[in-house]
PDB file of C-alpha atoms and ligand atoms in Angstrom:
ATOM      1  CA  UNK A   1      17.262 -33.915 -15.460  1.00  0.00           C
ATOM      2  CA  UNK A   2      14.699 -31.700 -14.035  1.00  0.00           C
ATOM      3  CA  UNK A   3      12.866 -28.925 -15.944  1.00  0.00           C
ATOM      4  CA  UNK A   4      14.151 -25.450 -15.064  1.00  0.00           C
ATOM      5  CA  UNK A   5      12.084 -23.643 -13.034  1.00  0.00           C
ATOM      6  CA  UNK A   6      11.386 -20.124 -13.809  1.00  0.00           C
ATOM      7  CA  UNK A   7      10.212 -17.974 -11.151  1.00  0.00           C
ATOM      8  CA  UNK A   8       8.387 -14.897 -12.123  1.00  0.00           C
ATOM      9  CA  UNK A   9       9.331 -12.819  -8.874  1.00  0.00           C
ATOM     10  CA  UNK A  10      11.199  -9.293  -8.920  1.00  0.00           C
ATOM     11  CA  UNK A  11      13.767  -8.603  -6.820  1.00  0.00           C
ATOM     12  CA  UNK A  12      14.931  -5.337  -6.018  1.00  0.00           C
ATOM     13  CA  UNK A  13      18.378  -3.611  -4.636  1.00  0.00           C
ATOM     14  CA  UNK A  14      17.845   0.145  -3.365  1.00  0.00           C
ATOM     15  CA  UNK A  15      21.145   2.090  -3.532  1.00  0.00           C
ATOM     16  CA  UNK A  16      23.512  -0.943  -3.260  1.00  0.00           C
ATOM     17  CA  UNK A  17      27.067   0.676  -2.755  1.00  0.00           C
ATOM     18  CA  UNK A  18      28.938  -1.988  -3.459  1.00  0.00           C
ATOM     19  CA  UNK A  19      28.645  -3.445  -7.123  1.00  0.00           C
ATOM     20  CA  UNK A  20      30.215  -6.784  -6.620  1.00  0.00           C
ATOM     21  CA  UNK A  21      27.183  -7.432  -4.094  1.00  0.00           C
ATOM     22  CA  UNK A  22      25.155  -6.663  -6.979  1.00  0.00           C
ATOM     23  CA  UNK A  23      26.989  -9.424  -9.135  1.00  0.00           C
ATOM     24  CA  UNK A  24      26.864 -12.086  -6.205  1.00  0.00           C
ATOM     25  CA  UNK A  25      23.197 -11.511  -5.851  1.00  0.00           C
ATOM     26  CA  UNK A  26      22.601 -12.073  -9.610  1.00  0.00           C
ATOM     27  CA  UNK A  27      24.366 -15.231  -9.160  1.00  0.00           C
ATOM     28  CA  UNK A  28      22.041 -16.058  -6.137  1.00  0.00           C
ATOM     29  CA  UNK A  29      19.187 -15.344  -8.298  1.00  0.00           C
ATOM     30  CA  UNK A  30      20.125 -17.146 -11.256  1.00  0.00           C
ATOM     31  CA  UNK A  31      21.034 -19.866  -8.784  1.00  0.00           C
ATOM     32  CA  UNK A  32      17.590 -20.359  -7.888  1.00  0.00           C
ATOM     33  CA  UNK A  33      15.745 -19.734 -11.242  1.00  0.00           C
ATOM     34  CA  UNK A  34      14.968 -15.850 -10.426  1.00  0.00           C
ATOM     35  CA  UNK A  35      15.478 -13.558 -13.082  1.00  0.00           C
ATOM     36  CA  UNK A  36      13.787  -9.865 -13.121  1.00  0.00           C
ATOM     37  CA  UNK A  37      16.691  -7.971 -11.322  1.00  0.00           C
ATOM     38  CA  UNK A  38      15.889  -4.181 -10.549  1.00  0.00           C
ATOM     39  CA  UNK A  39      18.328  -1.379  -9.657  1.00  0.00           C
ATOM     40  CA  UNK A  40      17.566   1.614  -7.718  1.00  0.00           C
ATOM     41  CA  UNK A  41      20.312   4.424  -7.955  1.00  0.00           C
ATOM     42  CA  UNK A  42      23.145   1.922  -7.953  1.00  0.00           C
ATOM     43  CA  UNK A  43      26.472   4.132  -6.749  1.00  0.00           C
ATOM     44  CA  UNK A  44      28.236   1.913  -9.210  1.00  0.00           C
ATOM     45  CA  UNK A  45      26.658  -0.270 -12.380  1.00  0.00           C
ATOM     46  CA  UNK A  46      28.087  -1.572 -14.934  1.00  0.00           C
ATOM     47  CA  UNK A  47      30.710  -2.671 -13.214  1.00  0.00           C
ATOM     48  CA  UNK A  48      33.390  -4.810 -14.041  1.00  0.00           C
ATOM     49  CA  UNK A  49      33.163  -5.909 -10.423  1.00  0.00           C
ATOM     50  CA  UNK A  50      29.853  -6.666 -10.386  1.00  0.00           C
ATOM     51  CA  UNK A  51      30.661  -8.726 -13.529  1.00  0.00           C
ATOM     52  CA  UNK A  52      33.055 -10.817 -11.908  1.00  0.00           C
ATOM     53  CA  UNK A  53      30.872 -11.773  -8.941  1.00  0.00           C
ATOM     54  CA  UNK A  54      27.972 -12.503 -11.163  1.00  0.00           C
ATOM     55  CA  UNK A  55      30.223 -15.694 -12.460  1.00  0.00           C
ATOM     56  CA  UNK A  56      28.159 -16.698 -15.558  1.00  0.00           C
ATOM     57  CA  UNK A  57      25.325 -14.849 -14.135  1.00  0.00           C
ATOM     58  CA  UNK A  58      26.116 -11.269 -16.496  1.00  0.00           C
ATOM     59  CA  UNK A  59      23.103 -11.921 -18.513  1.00  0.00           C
ATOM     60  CA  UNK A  60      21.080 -11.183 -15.682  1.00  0.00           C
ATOM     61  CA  UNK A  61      22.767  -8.175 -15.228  1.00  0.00           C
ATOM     62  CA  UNK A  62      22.642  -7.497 -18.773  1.00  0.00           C
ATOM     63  CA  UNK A  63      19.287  -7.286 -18.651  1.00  0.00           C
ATOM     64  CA  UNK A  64      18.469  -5.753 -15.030  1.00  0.00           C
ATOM     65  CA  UNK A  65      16.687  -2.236 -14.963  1.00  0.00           C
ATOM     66  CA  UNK A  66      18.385   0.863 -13.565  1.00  0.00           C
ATOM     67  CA  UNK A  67      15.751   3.256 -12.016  1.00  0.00           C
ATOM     68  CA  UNK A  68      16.481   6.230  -9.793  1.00  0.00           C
ATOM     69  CA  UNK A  69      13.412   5.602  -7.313  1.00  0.00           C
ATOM     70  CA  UNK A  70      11.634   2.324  -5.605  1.00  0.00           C
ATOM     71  CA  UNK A  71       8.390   3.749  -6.744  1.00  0.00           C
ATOM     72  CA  UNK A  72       9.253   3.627 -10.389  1.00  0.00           C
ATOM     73  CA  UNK A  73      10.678  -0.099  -9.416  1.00  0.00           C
ATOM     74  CA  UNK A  74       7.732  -1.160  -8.133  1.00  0.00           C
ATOM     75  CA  UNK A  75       4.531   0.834  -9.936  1.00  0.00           C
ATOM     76  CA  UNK A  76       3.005  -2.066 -11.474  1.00  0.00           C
ATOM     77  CA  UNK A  77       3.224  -4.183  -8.176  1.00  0.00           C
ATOM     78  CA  UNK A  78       0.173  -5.649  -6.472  1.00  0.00           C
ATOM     79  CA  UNK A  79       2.183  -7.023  -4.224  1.00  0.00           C
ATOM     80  CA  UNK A  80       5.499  -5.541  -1.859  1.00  0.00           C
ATOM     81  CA  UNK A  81       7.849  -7.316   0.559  1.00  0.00           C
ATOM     82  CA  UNK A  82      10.979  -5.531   2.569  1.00  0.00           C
ATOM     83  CA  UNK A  83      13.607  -7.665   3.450  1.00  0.00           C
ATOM     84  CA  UNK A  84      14.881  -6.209   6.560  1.00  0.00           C
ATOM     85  CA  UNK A  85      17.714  -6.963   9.185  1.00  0.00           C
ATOM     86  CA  UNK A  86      16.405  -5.273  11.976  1.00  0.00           C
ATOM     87  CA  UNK A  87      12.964  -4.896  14.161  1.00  0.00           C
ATOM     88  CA  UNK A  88      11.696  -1.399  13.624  1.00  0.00           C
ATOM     89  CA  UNK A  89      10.595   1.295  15.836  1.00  0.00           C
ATOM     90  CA  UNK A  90       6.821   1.401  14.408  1.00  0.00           C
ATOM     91  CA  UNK A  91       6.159  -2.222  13.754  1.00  0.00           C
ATOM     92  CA  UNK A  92       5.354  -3.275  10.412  1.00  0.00           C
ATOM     93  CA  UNK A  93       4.081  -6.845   9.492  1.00  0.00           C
ATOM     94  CA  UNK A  94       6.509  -9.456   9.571  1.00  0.00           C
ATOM     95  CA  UNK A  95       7.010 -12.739   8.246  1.00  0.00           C
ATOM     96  CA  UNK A  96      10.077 -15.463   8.173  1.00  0.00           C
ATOM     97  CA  UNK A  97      11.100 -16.093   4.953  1.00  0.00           C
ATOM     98  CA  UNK A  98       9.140 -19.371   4.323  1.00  0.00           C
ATOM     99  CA  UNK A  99       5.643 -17.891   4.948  1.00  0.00           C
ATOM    100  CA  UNK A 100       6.419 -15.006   3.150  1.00  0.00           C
ATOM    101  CA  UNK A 101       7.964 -17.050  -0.237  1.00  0.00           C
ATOM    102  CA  UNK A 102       3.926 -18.800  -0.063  1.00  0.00           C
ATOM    103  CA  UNK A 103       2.845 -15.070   0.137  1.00  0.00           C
ATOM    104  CA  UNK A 104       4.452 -13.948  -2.592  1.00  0.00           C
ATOM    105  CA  UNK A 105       3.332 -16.899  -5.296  1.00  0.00           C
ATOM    106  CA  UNK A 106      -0.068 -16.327  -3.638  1.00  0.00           C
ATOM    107  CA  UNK A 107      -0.056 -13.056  -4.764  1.00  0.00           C
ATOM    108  CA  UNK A 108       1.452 -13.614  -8.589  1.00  0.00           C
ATOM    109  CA  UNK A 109      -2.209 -14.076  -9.915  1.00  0.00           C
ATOM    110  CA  UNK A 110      -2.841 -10.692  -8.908  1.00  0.00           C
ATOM    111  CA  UNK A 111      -0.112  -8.928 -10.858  1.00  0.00           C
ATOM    112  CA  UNK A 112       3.807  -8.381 -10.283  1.00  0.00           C
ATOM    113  CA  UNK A 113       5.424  -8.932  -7.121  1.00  0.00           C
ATOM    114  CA  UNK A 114       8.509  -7.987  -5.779  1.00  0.00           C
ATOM    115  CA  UNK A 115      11.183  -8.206  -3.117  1.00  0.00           C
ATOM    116  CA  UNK A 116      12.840  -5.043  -2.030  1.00  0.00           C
ATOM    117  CA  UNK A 117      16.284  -5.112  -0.763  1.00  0.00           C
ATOM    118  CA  UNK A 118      18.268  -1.945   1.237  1.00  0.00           C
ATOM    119  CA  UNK A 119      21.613  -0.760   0.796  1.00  0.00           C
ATOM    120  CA  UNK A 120      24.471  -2.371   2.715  1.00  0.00           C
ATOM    121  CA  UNK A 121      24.544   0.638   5.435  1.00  0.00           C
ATOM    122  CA  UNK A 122      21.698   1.590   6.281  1.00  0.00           C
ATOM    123  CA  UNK A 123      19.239  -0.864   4.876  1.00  0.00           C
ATOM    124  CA  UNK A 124      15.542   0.126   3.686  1.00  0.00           C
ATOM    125  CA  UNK A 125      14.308   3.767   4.915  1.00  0.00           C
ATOM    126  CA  UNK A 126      10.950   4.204   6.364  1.00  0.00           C
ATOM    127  CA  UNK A 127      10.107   6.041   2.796  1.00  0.00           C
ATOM    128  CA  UNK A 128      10.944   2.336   1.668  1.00  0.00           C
ATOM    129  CA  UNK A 129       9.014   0.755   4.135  1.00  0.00           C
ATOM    130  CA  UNK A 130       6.230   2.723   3.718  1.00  0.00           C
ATOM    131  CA  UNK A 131       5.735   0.580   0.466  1.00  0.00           C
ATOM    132  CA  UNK A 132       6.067  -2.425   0.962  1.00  0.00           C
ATOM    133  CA  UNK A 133       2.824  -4.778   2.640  1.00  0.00           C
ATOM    134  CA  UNK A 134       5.167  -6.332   5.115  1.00  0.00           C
ATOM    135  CA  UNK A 135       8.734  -7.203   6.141  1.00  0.00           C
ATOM    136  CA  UNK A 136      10.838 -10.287   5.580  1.00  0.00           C
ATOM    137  CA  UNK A 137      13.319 -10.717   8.048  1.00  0.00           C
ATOM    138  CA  UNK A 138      15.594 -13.807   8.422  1.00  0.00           C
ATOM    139  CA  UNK A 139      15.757 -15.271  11.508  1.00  0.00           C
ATOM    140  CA  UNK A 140      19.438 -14.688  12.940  1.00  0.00           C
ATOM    141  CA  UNK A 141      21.521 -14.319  15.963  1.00  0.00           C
ATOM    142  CA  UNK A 142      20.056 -11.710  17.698  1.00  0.00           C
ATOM    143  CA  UNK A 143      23.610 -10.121  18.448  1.00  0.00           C
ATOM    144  CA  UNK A 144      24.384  -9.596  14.520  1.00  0.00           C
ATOM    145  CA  UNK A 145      21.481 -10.030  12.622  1.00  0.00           C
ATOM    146  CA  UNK A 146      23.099  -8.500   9.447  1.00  0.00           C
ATOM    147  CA  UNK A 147      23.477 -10.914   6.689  1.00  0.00           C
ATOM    148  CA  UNK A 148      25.647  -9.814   3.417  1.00  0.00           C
ATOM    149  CA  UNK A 149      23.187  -8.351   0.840  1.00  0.00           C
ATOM    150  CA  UNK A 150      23.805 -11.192  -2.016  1.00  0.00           C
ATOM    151  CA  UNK A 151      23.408 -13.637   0.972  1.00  0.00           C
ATOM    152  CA  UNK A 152      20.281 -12.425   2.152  1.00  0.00           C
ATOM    153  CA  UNK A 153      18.738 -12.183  -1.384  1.00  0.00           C
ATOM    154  CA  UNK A 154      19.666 -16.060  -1.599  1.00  0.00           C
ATOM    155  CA  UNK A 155      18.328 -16.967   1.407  1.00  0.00           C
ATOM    156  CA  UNK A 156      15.031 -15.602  -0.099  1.00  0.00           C
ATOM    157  CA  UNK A 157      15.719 -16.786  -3.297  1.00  0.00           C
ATOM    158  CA  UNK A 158      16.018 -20.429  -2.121  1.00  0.00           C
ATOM    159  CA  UNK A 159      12.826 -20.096  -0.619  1.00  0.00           C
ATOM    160  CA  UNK A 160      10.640 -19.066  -3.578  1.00  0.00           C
ATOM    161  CA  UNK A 161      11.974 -21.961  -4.728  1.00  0.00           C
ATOM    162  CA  UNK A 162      11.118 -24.505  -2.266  1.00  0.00           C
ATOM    163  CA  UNK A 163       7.927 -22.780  -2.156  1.00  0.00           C
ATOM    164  CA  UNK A 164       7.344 -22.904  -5.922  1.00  0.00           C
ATOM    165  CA  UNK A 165       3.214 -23.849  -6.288  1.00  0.00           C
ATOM    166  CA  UNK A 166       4.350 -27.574  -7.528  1.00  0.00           C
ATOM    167  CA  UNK A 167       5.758 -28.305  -4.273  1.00  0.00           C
ATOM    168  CA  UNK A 168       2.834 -26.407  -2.057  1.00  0.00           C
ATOM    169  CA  UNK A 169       0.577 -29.415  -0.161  1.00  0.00           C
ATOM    170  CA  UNK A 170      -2.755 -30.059  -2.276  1.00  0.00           C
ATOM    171  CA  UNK A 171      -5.699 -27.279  -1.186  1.00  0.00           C
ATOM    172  CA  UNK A 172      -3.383 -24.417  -0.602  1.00  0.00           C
ATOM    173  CA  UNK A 173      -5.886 -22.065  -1.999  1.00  0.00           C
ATOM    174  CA  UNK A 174      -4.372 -18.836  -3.467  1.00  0.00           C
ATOM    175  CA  UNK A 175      -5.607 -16.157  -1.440  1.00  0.00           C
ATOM    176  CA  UNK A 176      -7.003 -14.210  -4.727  1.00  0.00           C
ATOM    177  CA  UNK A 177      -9.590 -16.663  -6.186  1.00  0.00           C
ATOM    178  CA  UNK A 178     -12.710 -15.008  -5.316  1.00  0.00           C
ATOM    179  CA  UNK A 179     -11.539 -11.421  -5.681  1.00  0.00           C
ATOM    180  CA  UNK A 180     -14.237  -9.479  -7.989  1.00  0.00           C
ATOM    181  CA  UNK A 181     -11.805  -6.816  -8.779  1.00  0.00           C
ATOM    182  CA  UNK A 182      -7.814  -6.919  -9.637  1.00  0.00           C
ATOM    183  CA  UNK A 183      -5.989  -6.036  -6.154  1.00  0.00           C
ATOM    184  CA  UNK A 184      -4.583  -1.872  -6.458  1.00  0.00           C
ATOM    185  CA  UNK A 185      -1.250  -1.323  -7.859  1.00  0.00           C
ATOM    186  CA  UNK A 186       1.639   0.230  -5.805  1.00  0.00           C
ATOM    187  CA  UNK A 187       1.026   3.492  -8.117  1.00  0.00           C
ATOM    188  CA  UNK A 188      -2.574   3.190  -7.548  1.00  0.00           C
ATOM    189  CA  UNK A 189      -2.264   3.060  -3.911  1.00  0.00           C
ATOM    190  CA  UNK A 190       0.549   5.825  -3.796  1.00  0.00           C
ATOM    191  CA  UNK A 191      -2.124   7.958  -5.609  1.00  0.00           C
ATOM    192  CA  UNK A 192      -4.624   7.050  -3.476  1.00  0.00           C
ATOM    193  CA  UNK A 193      -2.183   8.190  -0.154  1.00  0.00           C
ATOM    194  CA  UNK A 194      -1.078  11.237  -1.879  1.00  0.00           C
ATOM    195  CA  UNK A 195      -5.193  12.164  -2.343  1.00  0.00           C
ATOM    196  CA  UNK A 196      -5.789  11.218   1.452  1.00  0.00           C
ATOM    197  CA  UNK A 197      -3.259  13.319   2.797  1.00  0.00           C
ATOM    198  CA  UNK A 198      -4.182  16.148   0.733  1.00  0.00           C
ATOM    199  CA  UNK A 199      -7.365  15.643   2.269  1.00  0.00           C
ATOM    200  CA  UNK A 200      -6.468  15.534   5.740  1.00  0.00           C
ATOM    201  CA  UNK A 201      -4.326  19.000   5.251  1.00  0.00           C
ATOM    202  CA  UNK A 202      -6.781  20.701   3.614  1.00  0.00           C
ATOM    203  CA  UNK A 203      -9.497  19.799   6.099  1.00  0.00           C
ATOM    204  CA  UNK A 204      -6.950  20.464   9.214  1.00  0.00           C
ATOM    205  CA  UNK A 205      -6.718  17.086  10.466  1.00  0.00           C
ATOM    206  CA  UNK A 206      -3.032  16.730   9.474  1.00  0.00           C
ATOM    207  CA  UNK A 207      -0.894  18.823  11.296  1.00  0.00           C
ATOM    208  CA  UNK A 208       1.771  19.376   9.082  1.00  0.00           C
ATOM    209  CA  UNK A 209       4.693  19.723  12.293  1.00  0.00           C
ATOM    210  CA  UNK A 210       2.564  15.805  13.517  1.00  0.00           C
ATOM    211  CA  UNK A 211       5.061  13.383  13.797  1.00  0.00           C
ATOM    212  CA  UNK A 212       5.205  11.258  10.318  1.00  0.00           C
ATOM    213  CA  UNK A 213       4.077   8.393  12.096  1.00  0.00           C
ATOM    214  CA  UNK A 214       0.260   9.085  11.637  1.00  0.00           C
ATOM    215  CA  UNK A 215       0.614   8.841   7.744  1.00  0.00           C
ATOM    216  CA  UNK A 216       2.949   5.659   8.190  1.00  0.00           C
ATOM    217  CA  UNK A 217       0.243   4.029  10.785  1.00  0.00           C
ATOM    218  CA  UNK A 218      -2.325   4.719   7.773  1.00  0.00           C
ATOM    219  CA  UNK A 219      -0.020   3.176   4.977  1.00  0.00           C
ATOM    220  CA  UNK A 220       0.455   0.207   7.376  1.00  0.00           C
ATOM    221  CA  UNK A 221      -3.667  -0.323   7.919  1.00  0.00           C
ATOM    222  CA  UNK A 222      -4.323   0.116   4.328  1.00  0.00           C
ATOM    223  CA  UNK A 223      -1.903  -2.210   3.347  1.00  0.00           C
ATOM    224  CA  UNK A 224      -3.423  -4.957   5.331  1.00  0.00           C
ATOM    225  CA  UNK A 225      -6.715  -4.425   3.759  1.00  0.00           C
ATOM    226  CA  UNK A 226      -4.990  -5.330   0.441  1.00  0.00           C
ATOM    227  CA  UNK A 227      -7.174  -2.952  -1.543  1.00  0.00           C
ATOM    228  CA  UNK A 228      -8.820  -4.182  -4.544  1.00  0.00           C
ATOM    229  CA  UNK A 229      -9.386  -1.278  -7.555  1.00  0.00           C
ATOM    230  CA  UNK A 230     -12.777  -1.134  -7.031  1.00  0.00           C
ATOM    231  CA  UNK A 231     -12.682  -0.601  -3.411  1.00  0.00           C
ATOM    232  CA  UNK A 232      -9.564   2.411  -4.109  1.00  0.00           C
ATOM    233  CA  UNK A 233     -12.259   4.186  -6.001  1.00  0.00           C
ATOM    234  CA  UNK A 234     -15.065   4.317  -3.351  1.00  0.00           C
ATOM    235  CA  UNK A 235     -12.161   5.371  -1.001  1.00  0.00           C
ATOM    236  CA  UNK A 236     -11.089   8.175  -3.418  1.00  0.00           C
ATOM    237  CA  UNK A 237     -14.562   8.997  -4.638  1.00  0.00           C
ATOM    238  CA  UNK A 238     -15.577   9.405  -0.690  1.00  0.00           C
ATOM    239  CA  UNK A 239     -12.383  11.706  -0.535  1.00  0.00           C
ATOM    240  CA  UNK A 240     -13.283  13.887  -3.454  1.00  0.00           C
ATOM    241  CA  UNK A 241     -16.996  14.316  -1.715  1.00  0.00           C
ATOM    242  CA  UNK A 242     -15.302  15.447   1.809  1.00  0.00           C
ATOM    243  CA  UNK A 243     -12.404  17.576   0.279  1.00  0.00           C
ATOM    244  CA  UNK A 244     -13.549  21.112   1.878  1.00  0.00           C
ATOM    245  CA  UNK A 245     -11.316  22.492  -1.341  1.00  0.00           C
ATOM    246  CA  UNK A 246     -13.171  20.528  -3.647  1.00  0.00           C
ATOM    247  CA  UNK A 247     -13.750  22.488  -7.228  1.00  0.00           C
ATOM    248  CA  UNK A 248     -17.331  23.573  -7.316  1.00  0.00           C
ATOM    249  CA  UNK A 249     -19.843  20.816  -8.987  1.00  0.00           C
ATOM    250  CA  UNK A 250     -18.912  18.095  -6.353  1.00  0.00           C
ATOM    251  CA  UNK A 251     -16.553  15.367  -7.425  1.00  0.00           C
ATOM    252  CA  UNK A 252     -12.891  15.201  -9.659  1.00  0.00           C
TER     253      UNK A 252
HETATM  254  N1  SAH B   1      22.981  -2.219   8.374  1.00  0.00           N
HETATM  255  C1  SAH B   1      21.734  -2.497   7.754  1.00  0.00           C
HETATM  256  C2  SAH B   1      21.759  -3.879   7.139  1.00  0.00           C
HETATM  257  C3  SAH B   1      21.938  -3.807   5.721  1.00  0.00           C
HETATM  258  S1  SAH B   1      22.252  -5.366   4.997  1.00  0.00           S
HETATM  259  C4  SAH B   1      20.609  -2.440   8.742  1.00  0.00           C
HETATM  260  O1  SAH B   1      20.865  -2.365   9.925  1.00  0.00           O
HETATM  261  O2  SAH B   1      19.437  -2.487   8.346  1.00  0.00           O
HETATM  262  C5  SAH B   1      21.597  -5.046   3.404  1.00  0.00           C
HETATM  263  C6  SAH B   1      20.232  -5.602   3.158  1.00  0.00           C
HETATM  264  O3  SAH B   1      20.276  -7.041   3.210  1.00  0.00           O
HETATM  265  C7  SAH B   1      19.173  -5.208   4.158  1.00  0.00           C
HETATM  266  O4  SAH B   1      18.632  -3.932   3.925  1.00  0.00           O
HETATM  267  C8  SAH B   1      18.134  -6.305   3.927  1.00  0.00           C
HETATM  268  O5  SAH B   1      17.390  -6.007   2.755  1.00  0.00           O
HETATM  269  C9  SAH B   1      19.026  -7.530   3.669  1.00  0.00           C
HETATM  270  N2  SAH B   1      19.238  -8.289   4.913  1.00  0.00           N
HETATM  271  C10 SAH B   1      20.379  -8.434   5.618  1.00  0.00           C
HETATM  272  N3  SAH B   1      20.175  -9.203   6.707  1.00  0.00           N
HETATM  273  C11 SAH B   1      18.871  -9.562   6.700  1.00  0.00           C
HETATM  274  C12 SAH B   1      18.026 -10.350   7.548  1.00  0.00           C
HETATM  275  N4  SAH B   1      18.482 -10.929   8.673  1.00  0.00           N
HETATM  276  N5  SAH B   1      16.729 -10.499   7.182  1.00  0.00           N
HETATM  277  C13 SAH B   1      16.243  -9.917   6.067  1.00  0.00           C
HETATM  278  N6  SAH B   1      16.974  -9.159   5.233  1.00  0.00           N
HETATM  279  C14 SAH B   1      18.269  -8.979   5.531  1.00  0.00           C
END
């Protein structure tokens, strides 16, 4: 028999309206050795739907975490994927779900990472987006691209798998070795956003009635820089120097 294979990767369901998706997906996870279940603002959990779905899968459940926002879900994260079923009017990164499961383990050594998943409806907001590093989207017919929530999450599930390190080709260097500093948190970066735009009101380069695009343009470019925590002080240090409101005596 083969070893079970634990794999250390969140996965996260925003606002899922229907609980027995919420028990299938468990069962997808479990499935594939994936354990660390997050809820956002579930409509319905417990459940004794989601129960049933989740077939032998309840302690998963049992143990998931209920939280009421995706930034609480994914504060200690260095590293954020969006599974999404559609292309998006600003484009975001995007990846299949193959070269994003070698992302993701790529990643691990930095700290937590996590896949986010939107509710049935509507799927992930631009708030939501606005968080994660890039997309996942799974290749589908065009025409109806929508895949059921549980079956999406095993779809990505089965790829973590198949891309657990053990199985990566010899020399696949993890893209972290040489960092000097630990790669920036999600709440570390959301601080740092929340500083810059305070910044760019106060010194009346954000125009508050600006379309919303310019501060999602600059979450998208400083998410591809993949900001270490040395490098999100200099940033916020620089910020705290130009702030025209800045208390007297220079920098907070
Ligand atoms: N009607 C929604 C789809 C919601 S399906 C929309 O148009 O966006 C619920 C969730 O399942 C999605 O938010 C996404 O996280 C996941 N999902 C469904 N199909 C997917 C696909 N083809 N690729 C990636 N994720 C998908």
């Amino acid at each position: 028999m083969q070893e079970p294979l634990e794999i250390p990767i969140r996965i996260v369901l925003t606002e899922t309206s229907h609980p027995g998706n919420i028990g299938a997906s468990a069962r997808a996870m479990k499935t594939m050795g994936v354990s660390e279940l997050v809820l956002v603002a579930p409509k319905e959990f417990p459940s004794a739907a989601a129960t049933a779905r989740a077939a032998g899968a309840d302690d998963l459940l049992a143990a998931a975490r209920t939280v009421t926002t995706l930034a609480e879900a994914i504060s200690d994260c260095a590293y954020v994927v969006g599974a999404s079923a559609r292309l998006r009017s600003l484009q975001w990164p995007t990846t299949e779900p193959r070269t994003c499961a070698q992302r993701l383990w790529e990643h691990l050594p930095a700290g937590p990472v996590a896949v986010v998943f939107g509710p049935e409806h509507s799927g992930l907001t631009n708030d939501d987006l606005a968080r994660c590093h890039e997309l996942v989207h799974i290749p589908a017919n065009p025409a109806y691209s929508s895949l059921n929530l549980a079956m999406a999450v095993q779809v990505i599930c089965y790829e973590l798998r198949m891309a657990h390190p053990g199985s990566l080709a010899a020399g696949t260097a993890a893209v972290d070795e040489d960092r000097e500093a630990p790669l920036a948190t999600a709440d570390e970066l959301e601080a740092f956003h929340v500083h810059l735009e305070q910044v760019m009101f106060r010194s009346g380069f954000l125009n508050p009635d600006q379309p919303r695009q310019l501060k999602l343009r600059l979450r998208r470019l400083f998410n591809r820089a993949r900001l270490d925590q040395t490098e999100i002080n200099i940033l916020r240090g620089i910020l705290a120097a130009v702030d025209p409101d800045k208390p007297a005596g220079g920098r907070r």
